[in-house]
């Protein structure tokens, strides 16, 4: 990639010299109804240029780089009567604000949308990126993780039902190689109780999924990619409330609202959520047995009996929006808590846990400041920060052994017995507590030199001060428990180019990584008999760089390529360990490095007589050094309760993914995506397939809408979703003799869901019903842990878009 940089610099210099010869201007304006209400998300389209945009939630729009001359603009939306008007571009900027009439009941509701939306614009930027819209999903019984699991190249690895541990795999790189953000802030700062298991889709505006190459504005050590959760940021007063109930006594409820005082801009914003599930679904398999007299093991189908989950939380913010000195200035508080019972260790073993659980909570202050054109045109500033406390406690004080039938286990004589170590997990009874002070602040400054050139500087700081205690240890033992601190700084500098009438887009960036870990362990000075601190520091520094290029061969055909030297620094749990997740500390673990390459294309959107389709594909390679992951398992340690993250070795992931989207008159929708790759690693001198990794996945979905069914101006939507995962093994082959290896294979899986939603007239009340895993297939994931079978859910959603 170093050899390519001089050529890239030459190309950029050449393009700088030719960009901007043609005279162009921009058109801005606001779309409103006759009563003054904004027309949100309408298409503003210039037919002669085949170019358009969507208006925002306030009805505002901007069409840039329009050649001087006369043009016809078409405005369309399902809410309005179609409207055309002519404009003349003869100066750098003109304002065209338009009043529109609402659509009548007899008018056709479907609208041809050709404009380049925010989603399309990002997906053509050169990054291997997908934008996931949550608007439709927020009305159904779909968790955020389920929505991500249908995205091309993404595989959600979940150890069970609601609230269980989740890993995210992007093109084969998974775990902590994939970073999750909430509005650019690492989600790890929010703690376990505020995560994608608990955040309802209604709180989310959209999800950005970057694979392999991560932009500078998300500067972090995201080696495999990044998932950025963009929370709702509309400044229009609104209210959304939903509640759902279903199988396994699962209850999920949320309320989100915002009110803005138009005269002053003062804004009050809040959201709360609550989730609960017994997670008492049925499981079976080689480890689900009851041991009887003489040690005879009898396989059974059992219900999980120690797996309940509860999470509650919310966010409250006050401040100002859309005022002269700030687009957004909000300060607030985020609080959350959760309770999670632990059914077993890292593997499903024949002796499940009973009364082992963990609790966590977080109390965080947060700050948001955004301003475009600060002091001068083109200078944008964004600041997101939080500071507060996170706590986590693991309770394990039950000495009796239990079987999968939920009853106390018996020995070969038929006697109930206790563990000699007096707890469910080996190591003895514990009330281990981890208290953390956490802080994170992301600052971004962007300056648009002109319409073709932009530079961006981003910095993110994350800090964790961690103290471990255990109430069941003596005062002396707790006195000599150490503290663990981790501080991380990442800086990125980015240059963006748009040239050749926006056909060519380029992005060049560099990143600087610095992380310091501090271990402070009290000990007795033998000479003075005083307690002193033994301080051990480790400072890791590295650099990364990359580029992206996209070129629109035709308006609907775009070529994309990107590359990055990426770095991932070991995170807190990998370095310091975590009792709640059965993770053992590994202070000597090394950073993971990877050279990531993407080459892809995007075709569409094409529209032929109401048929609208888009196709995209991406080829990728990931050359990995010192990959961080679970140990390469053998049959000798598959029943261990704890896990240790280690550097597995060097490896390569290469493959492709592809996606097809098709709609017809906005009534019928079809989506299909496929991902296939190889992930090999050299471990102890031997190249092997990385175990516990599905290499071939497919997802598909269908949607059909009936309008004016039962009631006029109502809509019934039917949904079908399919998830296919090919067979994979969670162990490497044991030598040349593979007899018995099928014992450790996770079989081919095909899970299918059905759902419907009914939108009542007025679009305020929505009722939905979903059936998950309709054929009750056995579905497995990490280390062959079984996930829920067939389940039913009913949900009601109430929306007020303009209070």
mmCIF file with all atom_site columns, C-alpha atoms in Angstrom, residues 428-578:
data_model
loop_
_atom_site.group_PDB
_atom_site.id
_atom_site.type_symbol
_atom_site.label_atom_id
_atom_site.label_alt_id
_atom_site.label_comp_id
_atom_site.label_asym_id
_atom_site.label_entity_id
_atom_site.label_seq_id
_atom_site.pdbx_PDB_ins_code
_atom_site.Cartn_x
_atom_site.Cartn_y
_atom_site.Cartn_z
_atom_site.occupancy
_atom_site.B_iso_or_equiv
_atom_site.pdbx_formal_charge
_atom_site.auth_seq_id
_atom_site.auth_comp_id
_atom_site.auth_asym_id
_atom_site.auth_atom_id
_atom_site.pdbx_PDB_model_num
ATOM 1   C CA . UNK A 1 428 ? -14.797 -20.292 45.562  1.00 0.00 ? 428 UNK A CA 1
ATOM 2   C CA . UNK A 1 429 ? -17.782 -18.161 46.572  1.00 0.00 ? 429 UNK A CA 1
ATOM 3   C CA . UNK A 1 430 ? -17.650 -14.565 45.451  1.00 0.00 ? 430 UNK A CA 1
ATOM 4   C CA . UNK A 1 431 ? -19.400 -11.235 45.551  1.00 0.00 ? 431 UNK A CA 1
ATOM 5   C CA . UNK A 1 432 ? -16.857 -9.698  43.204  1.00 0.00 ? 432 UNK A CA 1
ATOM 6   C CA . UNK A 1 433 ? -17.437 -6.058  42.357  1.00 0.00 ? 433 UNK A CA 1
ATOM 7   C CA . UNK A 1 434 ? -15.791 -3.887  39.731  1.00 0.00 ? 434 UNK A CA 1
ATOM 8   C CA . UNK A 1 435 ? -16.218 -0.127  40.180  1.00 0.00 ? 435 UNK A CA 1
ATOM 9   C CA . UNK A 1 436 ? -15.153 2.107   37.319  1.00 0.00 ? 436 UNK A CA 1
ATOM 10  C CA . UNK A 1 437 ? -14.835 5.823   36.749  1.00 0.00 ? 437 UNK A CA 1
ATOM 11  C CA . UNK A 1 438 ? -15.200 6.286   32.999  1.00 0.00 ? 438 UNK A CA 1
ATOM 12  C CA . UNK A 1 439 ? -14.735 9.233   30.697  1.00 0.00 ? 439 UNK A CA 1
ATOM 13  C CA . UNK A 1 440 ? -14.809 9.665   26.957  1.00 0.00 ? 440 UNK A CA 1
ATOM 14  C CA . UNK A 1 441 ? -14.820 12.722  24.737  1.00 0.00 ? 441 UNK A CA 1
ATOM 15  C CA . UNK A 1 442 ? -14.764 12.954  20.977  1.00 0.00 ? 442 UNK A CA 1
ATOM 16  C CA . UNK A 1 443 ? -13.948 16.228  19.255  1.00 0.00 ? 443 UNK A CA 1
ATOM 17  C CA . UNK A 1 444 ? -14.249 16.748  15.521  1.00 0.00 ? 444 UNK A CA 1
ATOM 18  C CA . UNK A 1 445 ? -13.342 19.830  13.482  1.00 0.00 ? 445 UNK A CA 1
ATOM 19  C CA . UNK A 1 446 ? -14.116 19.953  9.784   1.00 0.00 ? 446 UNK A CA 1
ATOM 20  C CA . UNK A 1 447 ? -13.291 22.725  7.331   1.00 0.00 ? 447 UNK A CA 1
ATOM 21  C CA . UNK A 1 448 ? -14.586 22.846  3.767   1.00 0.00 ? 448 UNK A CA 1
ATOM 22  C CA . UNK A 1 449 ? -12.072 24.877  1.803   1.00 0.00 ? 449 UNK A CA 1
ATOM 23  C CA . UNK A 1 450 ? -14.583 24.936  -1.024  1.00 0.00 ? 450 UNK A CA 1
ATOM 24  C CA . UNK A 1 451 ? -17.117 22.548  -2.509  1.00 0.00 ? 451 UNK A CA 1
ATOM 25  C CA . UNK A 1 452 ? -14.334 20.197  -3.663  1.00 0.00 ? 452 UNK A CA 1
ATOM 26  C CA . UNK A 1 453 ? -11.944 20.063  -0.701  1.00 0.00 ? 453 UNK A CA 1
ATOM 27  C CA . UNK A 1 454 ? -12.427 19.342  2.990   1.00 0.00 ? 454 UNK A CA 1
ATOM 28  C CA . UNK A 1 455 ? -10.044 18.603  5.847   1.00 0.00 ? 455 UNK A CA 1
ATOM 29  C CA . UNK A 1 456 ? -11.058 17.012  9.152   1.00 0.00 ? 456 UNK A CA 1
ATOM 30  C CA . UNK A 1 457 ? -9.280  16.583  12.475  1.00 0.00 ? 457 UNK A CA 1
ATOM 31  C CA . UNK A 1 458 ? -10.751 14.186  15.050  1.00 0.00 ? 458 UNK A CA 1
ATOM 32  C CA . UNK A 1 459 ? -9.604  13.163  18.510  1.00 0.00 ? 459 UNK A CA 1
ATOM 33  C CA . UNK A 1 460 ? -11.107 10.668  20.926  1.00 0.00 ? 460 UNK A CA 1
ATOM 34  C CA . UNK A 1 461 ? -10.023 10.124  24.517  1.00 0.00 ? 461 UNK A CA 1
ATOM 35  C CA . UNK A 1 462 ? -11.227 7.215   26.638  1.00 0.00 ? 462 UNK A CA 1
ATOM 36  C CA . UNK A 1 463 ? -10.298 6.602   30.253  1.00 0.00 ? 463 UNK A CA 1
ATOM 37  C CA . UNK A 1 464 ? -11.164 3.878   32.763  1.00 0.00 ? 464 UNK A CA 1
ATOM 38  C CA . UNK A 1 465 ? -10.140 3.849   36.429  1.00 0.00 ? 465 UNK A CA 1
ATOM 39  C CA . UNK A 1 466 ? -11.040 0.430   37.788  1.00 0.00 ? 466 UNK A CA 1
ATOM 40  C CA . UNK A 1 467 ? -11.082 -0.940  41.337  1.00 0.00 ? 467 UNK A CA 1
ATOM 41  C CA . UNK A 1 468 ? -11.844 -4.619  42.096  1.00 0.00 ? 468 UNK A CA 1
ATOM 42  C CA . UNK A 1 469 ? -13.207 -5.752  45.478  1.00 0.00 ? 469 UNK A CA 1
ATOM 43  C CA . UNK A 1 470 ? -14.961 -8.807  46.891  1.00 0.00 ? 470 UNK A CA 1
ATOM 44  C CA . UNK A 1 471 ? -17.194 -8.650  49.965  1.00 0.00 ? 471 UNK A CA 1
ATOM 45  C CA . UNK A 1 472 ? -16.484 -12.311 50.759  1.00 0.00 ? 472 UNK A CA 1
ATOM 46  C CA . UNK A 1 473 ? -12.776 -11.673 51.028  1.00 0.00 ? 473 UNK A CA 1
ATOM 47  C CA . UNK A 1 474 ? -11.175 -10.504 54.244  1.00 0.00 ? 474 UNK A CA 1
ATOM 48  C CA . UNK A 1 475 ? -10.366 -6.867  54.902  1.00 0.00 ? 475 UNK A CA 1
ATOM 49  C CA . UNK A 1 476 ? -6.718  -7.738  54.467  1.00 0.00 ? 476 UNK A CA 1
ATOM 50  C CA . UNK A 1 477 ? -7.314  -9.379  51.078  1.00 0.00 ? 477 UNK A CA 1
ATOM 51  C CA . UNK A 1 478 ? -9.365  -6.415  49.840  1.00 0.00 ? 478 UNK A CA 1
ATOM 52  C CA . UNK A 1 479 ? -6.691  -4.042  51.118  1.00 0.00 ? 479 UNK A CA 1
ATOM 53  C CA . UNK A 1 480 ? -4.183  -5.727  48.870  1.00 0.00 ? 480 UNK A CA 1
ATOM 54  C CA . UNK A 1 481 ? -6.442  -5.765  45.811  1.00 0.00 ? 481 UNK A CA 1
ATOM 55  C CA . UNK A 1 482 ? -5.025  -3.518  43.121  1.00 0.00 ? 482 UNK A CA 1
ATOM 56  C CA . UNK A 1 483 ? -6.461  -0.881  40.839  1.00 0.00 ? 483 UNK A CA 1
ATOM 57  C CA . UNK A 1 484 ? -6.428  -1.021  37.052  1.00 0.00 ? 484 UNK A CA 1
ATOM 58  C CA . UNK A 1 485 ? -6.381  2.079   34.865  1.00 0.00 ? 485 UNK A CA 1
ATOM 59  C CA . UNK A 1 486 ? -6.559  2.328   31.086  1.00 0.00 ? 486 UNK A CA 1
ATOM 60  C CA . UNK A 1 487 ? -6.219  5.535   29.066  1.00 0.00 ? 487 UNK A CA 1
ATOM 61  C CA . UNK A 1 488 ? -6.437  5.772   25.299  1.00 0.00 ? 488 UNK A CA 1
ATOM 62  C CA . UNK A 1 489 ? -5.936  8.613   22.812  1.00 0.00 ? 489 UNK A CA 1
ATOM 63  C CA . UNK A 1 490 ? -6.569  8.307   19.092  1.00 0.00 ? 490 UNK A CA 1
ATOM 64  C CA . UNK A 1 491 ? -6.101  11.170  16.627  1.00 0.00 ? 491 UNK A CA 1
ATOM 65  C CA . UNK A 1 492 ? -7.024  11.167  12.934  1.00 0.00 ? 492 UNK A CA 1
ATOM 66  C CA . UNK A 1 493 ? -6.416  13.656  10.146  1.00 0.00 ? 493 UNK A CA 1
ATOM 67  C CA . UNK A 1 494 ? -8.494  13.328  6.968   1.00 0.00 ? 494 UNK A CA 1
ATOM 68  C CA . UNK A 1 495 ? -8.541  15.018  3.580   1.00 0.00 ? 495 UNK A CA 1
ATOM 69  C CA . UNK A 1 496 ? -11.615 14.667  1.323   1.00 0.00 ? 496 UNK A CA 1
ATOM 70  C CA . UNK A 1 497 ? -11.798 15.442  -2.378  1.00 0.00 ? 497 UNK A CA 1
ATOM 71  C CA . UNK A 1 498 ? -14.842 15.752  -4.619  1.00 0.00 ? 498 UNK A CA 1
ATOM 72  C CA . UNK A 1 499 ? -14.100 16.356  -8.290  1.00 0.00 ? 499 UNK A CA 1
ATOM 73  C CA . UNK A 1 500 ? -15.355 15.915  -11.850 1.00 0.00 ? 500 UNK A CA 1
ATOM 74  C CA . UNK A 1 501 ? -18.856 17.143  -10.950 1.00 0.00 ? 501 UNK A CA 1
ATOM 75  C CA . UNK A 1 502 ? -18.863 14.865  -7.890  1.00 0.00 ? 502 UNK A CA 1
ATOM 76  C CA . UNK A 1 503 ? -18.199 11.775  -9.972  1.00 0.00 ? 503 UNK A CA 1
ATOM 77  C CA . UNK A 1 504 ? -14.882 11.229  -8.195  1.00 0.00 ? 504 UNK A CA 1
ATOM 78  C CA . UNK A 1 505 ? -14.630 11.162  -4.408  1.00 0.00 ? 505 UNK A CA 1
ATOM 79  C CA . UNK A 1 506 ? -11.403 10.476  -2.537  1.00 0.00 ? 506 UNK A CA 1
ATOM 80  C CA . UNK A 1 507 ? -10.514 10.281  1.137   1.00 0.00 ? 507 UNK A CA 1
ATOM 81  C CA . UNK A 1 508 ? -6.987  10.044  2.571   1.00 0.00 ? 508 UNK A CA 1
ATOM 82  C CA . UNK A 1 509 ? -6.417  9.711   6.314   1.00 0.00 ? 509 UNK A CA 1
ATOM 83  C CA . UNK A 1 510 ? -3.828  8.967   8.959   1.00 0.00 ? 510 UNK A CA 1
ATOM 84  C CA . UNK A 1 511 ? -4.362  7.783   12.545  1.00 0.00 ? 511 UNK A CA 1
ATOM 85  C CA . UNK A 1 512 ? -2.225  7.889   15.693  1.00 0.00 ? 512 UNK A CA 1
ATOM 86  C CA . UNK A 1 513 ? -2.901  5.364   18.473  1.00 0.00 ? 513 UNK A CA 1
ATOM 87  C CA . UNK A 1 514 ? -1.708  5.599   22.080  1.00 0.00 ? 514 UNK A CA 1
ATOM 88  C CA . UNK A 1 515 ? -2.823  3.467   25.025  1.00 0.00 ? 515 UNK A CA 1
ATOM 89  C CA . UNK A 1 516 ? -1.449  3.280   28.546  1.00 0.00 ? 516 UNK A CA 1
ATOM 90  C CA . UNK A 1 517 ? -2.351  0.612   31.114  1.00 0.00 ? 517 UNK A CA 1
ATOM 91  C CA . UNK A 1 518 ? -1.485  1.123   34.767  1.00 0.00 ? 518 UNK A CA 1
ATOM 92  C CA . UNK A 1 519 ? -1.519  -1.671  37.373  1.00 0.00 ? 519 UNK A CA 1
ATOM 93  C CA . UNK A 1 520 ? -1.265  -0.511  40.990  1.00 0.00 ? 520 UNK A CA 1
ATOM 94  C CA . UNK A 1 521 ? -0.840  -3.372  43.475  1.00 0.00 ? 521 UNK A CA 1
ATOM 95  C CA . UNK A 1 522 ? -0.348  -2.705  47.209  1.00 0.00 ? 522 UNK A CA 1
ATOM 96  C CA . UNK A 1 523 ? 2.406   -4.711  48.882  1.00 0.00 ? 523 UNK A CA 1
ATOM 97  C CA . UNK A 1 524 ? 4.359   -4.688  52.139  1.00 0.00 ? 524 UNK A CA 1
ATOM 98  C CA . UNK A 1 525 ? 7.829   -3.189  52.114  1.00 0.00 ? 525 UNK A CA 1
ATOM 99  C CA . UNK A 1 526 ? 9.875   -5.788  53.972  1.00 0.00 ? 526 UNK A CA 1
ATOM 100 C CA . UNK A 1 527 ? 12.330  -3.210  55.253  1.00 0.00 ? 527 UNK A CA 1
ATOM 101 C CA . UNK A 1 528 ? 9.817   -0.742  56.703  1.00 0.00 ? 528 UNK A CA 1
ATOM 102 C CA . UNK A 1 529 ? 6.771   -3.065  57.063  1.00 0.00 ? 529 UNK A CA 1
ATOM 103 C CA . UNK A 1 530 ? 4.691   -0.340  55.389  1.00 0.00 ? 530 UNK A CA 1
ATOM 104 C CA . UNK A 1 531 ? 2.156   -0.770  52.620  1.00 0.00 ? 531 UNK A CA 1
ATOM 105 C CA . UNK A 1 532 ? 3.475   0.660   49.377  1.00 0.00 ? 532 UNK A CA 1
ATOM 106 C CA . UNK A 1 533 ? 2.164   0.652   45.823  1.00 0.00 ? 533 UNK A CA 1
ATOM 107 C CA . UNK A 1 534 ? 3.864   -1.452  43.200  1.00 0.00 ? 534 UNK A CA 1
ATOM 108 C CA . UNK A 1 535 ? 3.112   0.425   39.967  1.00 0.00 ? 535 UNK A CA 1
ATOM 109 C CA . UNK A 1 536 ? 3.485   -1.215  36.571  1.00 0.00 ? 536 UNK A CA 1
ATOM 110 C CA . UNK A 1 537 ? 2.938   0.805   33.415  1.00 0.00 ? 537 UNK A CA 1
ATOM 111 C CA . UNK A 1 538 ? 2.687   -0.270  29.793  1.00 0.00 ? 538 UNK A CA 1
ATOM 112 C CA . UNK A 1 539 ? 2.492   2.276   26.990  1.00 0.00 ? 539 UNK A CA 1
ATOM 113 C CA . UNK A 1 540 ? 1.634   1.207   23.444  1.00 0.00 ? 540 UNK A CA 1
ATOM 114 C CA . UNK A 1 541 ? 1.961   3.558   20.454  1.00 0.00 ? 541 UNK A CA 1
ATOM 115 C CA . UNK A 1 542 ? 1.219   2.851   16.804  1.00 0.00 ? 542 UNK A CA 1
ATOM 116 C CA . UNK A 1 543 ? 0.210   4.541   13.548  1.00 0.00 ? 543 UNK A CA 1
ATOM 117 C CA . UNK A 1 544 ? -2.273  3.696   10.837  1.00 0.00 ? 544 UNK A CA 1
ATOM 118 C CA . UNK A 1 545 ? -3.287  5.167   7.494   1.00 0.00 ? 545 UNK A CA 1
ATOM 119 C CA . UNK A 1 546 ? -5.590  4.533   4.586   1.00 0.00 ? 546 UNK A CA 1
ATOM 120 C CA . UNK A 1 547 ? -7.589  5.868   1.679   1.00 0.00 ? 547 UNK A CA 1
ATOM 121 C CA . UNK A 1 548 ? -10.878 5.444   -0.152  1.00 0.00 ? 548 UNK A CA 1
ATOM 122 C CA . UNK A 1 549 ? -11.794 6.251   -3.751  1.00 0.00 ? 549 UNK A CA 1
ATOM 123 C CA . UNK A 1 550 ? -15.150 6.083   -5.523  1.00 0.00 ? 550 UNK A CA 1
ATOM 124 C CA . UNK A 1 551 ? -15.901 6.919   -9.148  1.00 0.00 ? 551 UNK A CA 1
ATOM 125 C CA . UNK A 1 552 ? -19.320 7.180   -10.761 1.00 0.00 ? 552 UNK A CA 1
ATOM 126 C CA . UNK A 1 553 ? -18.805 5.659   -14.209 1.00 0.00 ? 553 UNK A CA 1
ATOM 127 C CA . UNK A 1 554 ? -22.472 6.479   -14.867 1.00 0.00 ? 554 UNK A CA 1
ATOM 128 C CA . UNK A 1 555 ? -24.928 8.179   -12.498 1.00 0.00 ? 555 UNK A CA 1
ATOM 129 C CA . UNK A 1 556 ? -26.128 4.741   -11.353 1.00 0.00 ? 556 UNK A CA 1
ATOM 130 C CA . UNK A 1 557 ? -22.861 2.785   -11.552 1.00 0.00 ? 557 UNK A CA 1
ATOM 131 C CA . UNK A 1 558 ? -20.169 3.474   -8.957  1.00 0.00 ? 558 UNK A CA 1
ATOM 132 C CA . UNK A 1 559 ? -16.815 1.774   -8.402  1.00 0.00 ? 559 UNK A CA 1
ATOM 133 C CA . UNK A 1 560 ? -15.413 1.791   -4.874  1.00 0.00 ? 560 UNK A CA 1
ATOM 134 C CA . UNK A 1 561 ? -12.092 0.854   -3.306  1.00 0.00 ? 561 UNK A CA 1
ATOM 135 C CA . UNK A 1 562 ? -10.552 1.381   0.109   1.00 0.00 ? 562 UNK A CA 1
ATOM 136 C CA . UNK A 1 563 ? -7.550  0.264   2.138   1.00 0.00 ? 563 UNK A CA 1
ATOM 137 C CA . UNK A 1 564 ? -6.251  0.755   5.667   1.00 0.00 ? 564 UNK A CA 1
ATOM 138 C CA . UNK A 1 565 ? -3.422  -0.294  7.916   1.00 0.00 ? 565 UNK A CA 1
ATOM 139 C CA . UNK A 1 566 ? -5.534  -0.847  11.033  1.00 0.00 ? 566 UNK A CA 1
ATOM 140 C CA . UNK A 1 567 ? -4.565  -1.306  14.673  1.00 0.00 ? 567 UNK A CA 1
ATOM 141 C CA . UNK A 1 568 ? -6.507  -2.796  17.581  1.00 0.00 ? 568 UNK A CA 1
ATOM 142 C CA . UNK A 1 569 ? -5.286  -2.296  21.116  1.00 0.00 ? 569 UNK A CA 1
ATOM 143 C CA . UNK A 1 570 ? -6.294  -4.930  23.708  1.00 0.00 ? 570 UNK A CA 1
ATOM 144 C CA . UNK A 1 571 ? -9.309  -3.754  25.656  1.00 0.00 ? 571 UNK A CA 1
ATOM 145 C CA . UNK A 1 572 ? -9.923  -3.672  29.376  1.00 0.00 ? 572 UNK A CA 1
ATOM 146 C CA . UNK A 1 573 ? -11.421 -7.164  29.730  1.00 0.00 ? 573 UNK A CA 1
ATOM 147 C CA . UNK A 1 574 ? -8.685  -8.798  27.640  1.00 0.00 ? 574 UNK A CA 1
ATOM 148 C CA . UNK A 1 575 ? -5.925  -7.170  29.691  1.00 0.00 ? 575 UNK A CA 1
ATOM 149 C CA . UNK A 1 576 ? -7.475  -7.105  33.179  1.00 0.00 ? 576 UNK A CA 1
ATOM 150 C CA . UNK A 1 577 ? -10.045 -9.940  32.904  1.00 0.00 ? 577 UNK A CA 1
ATOM 151 C CA . UNK A 1 578 ? -13.731 -9.912  33.830  1.00 0.00 ? 578 UNK A CA 1
#
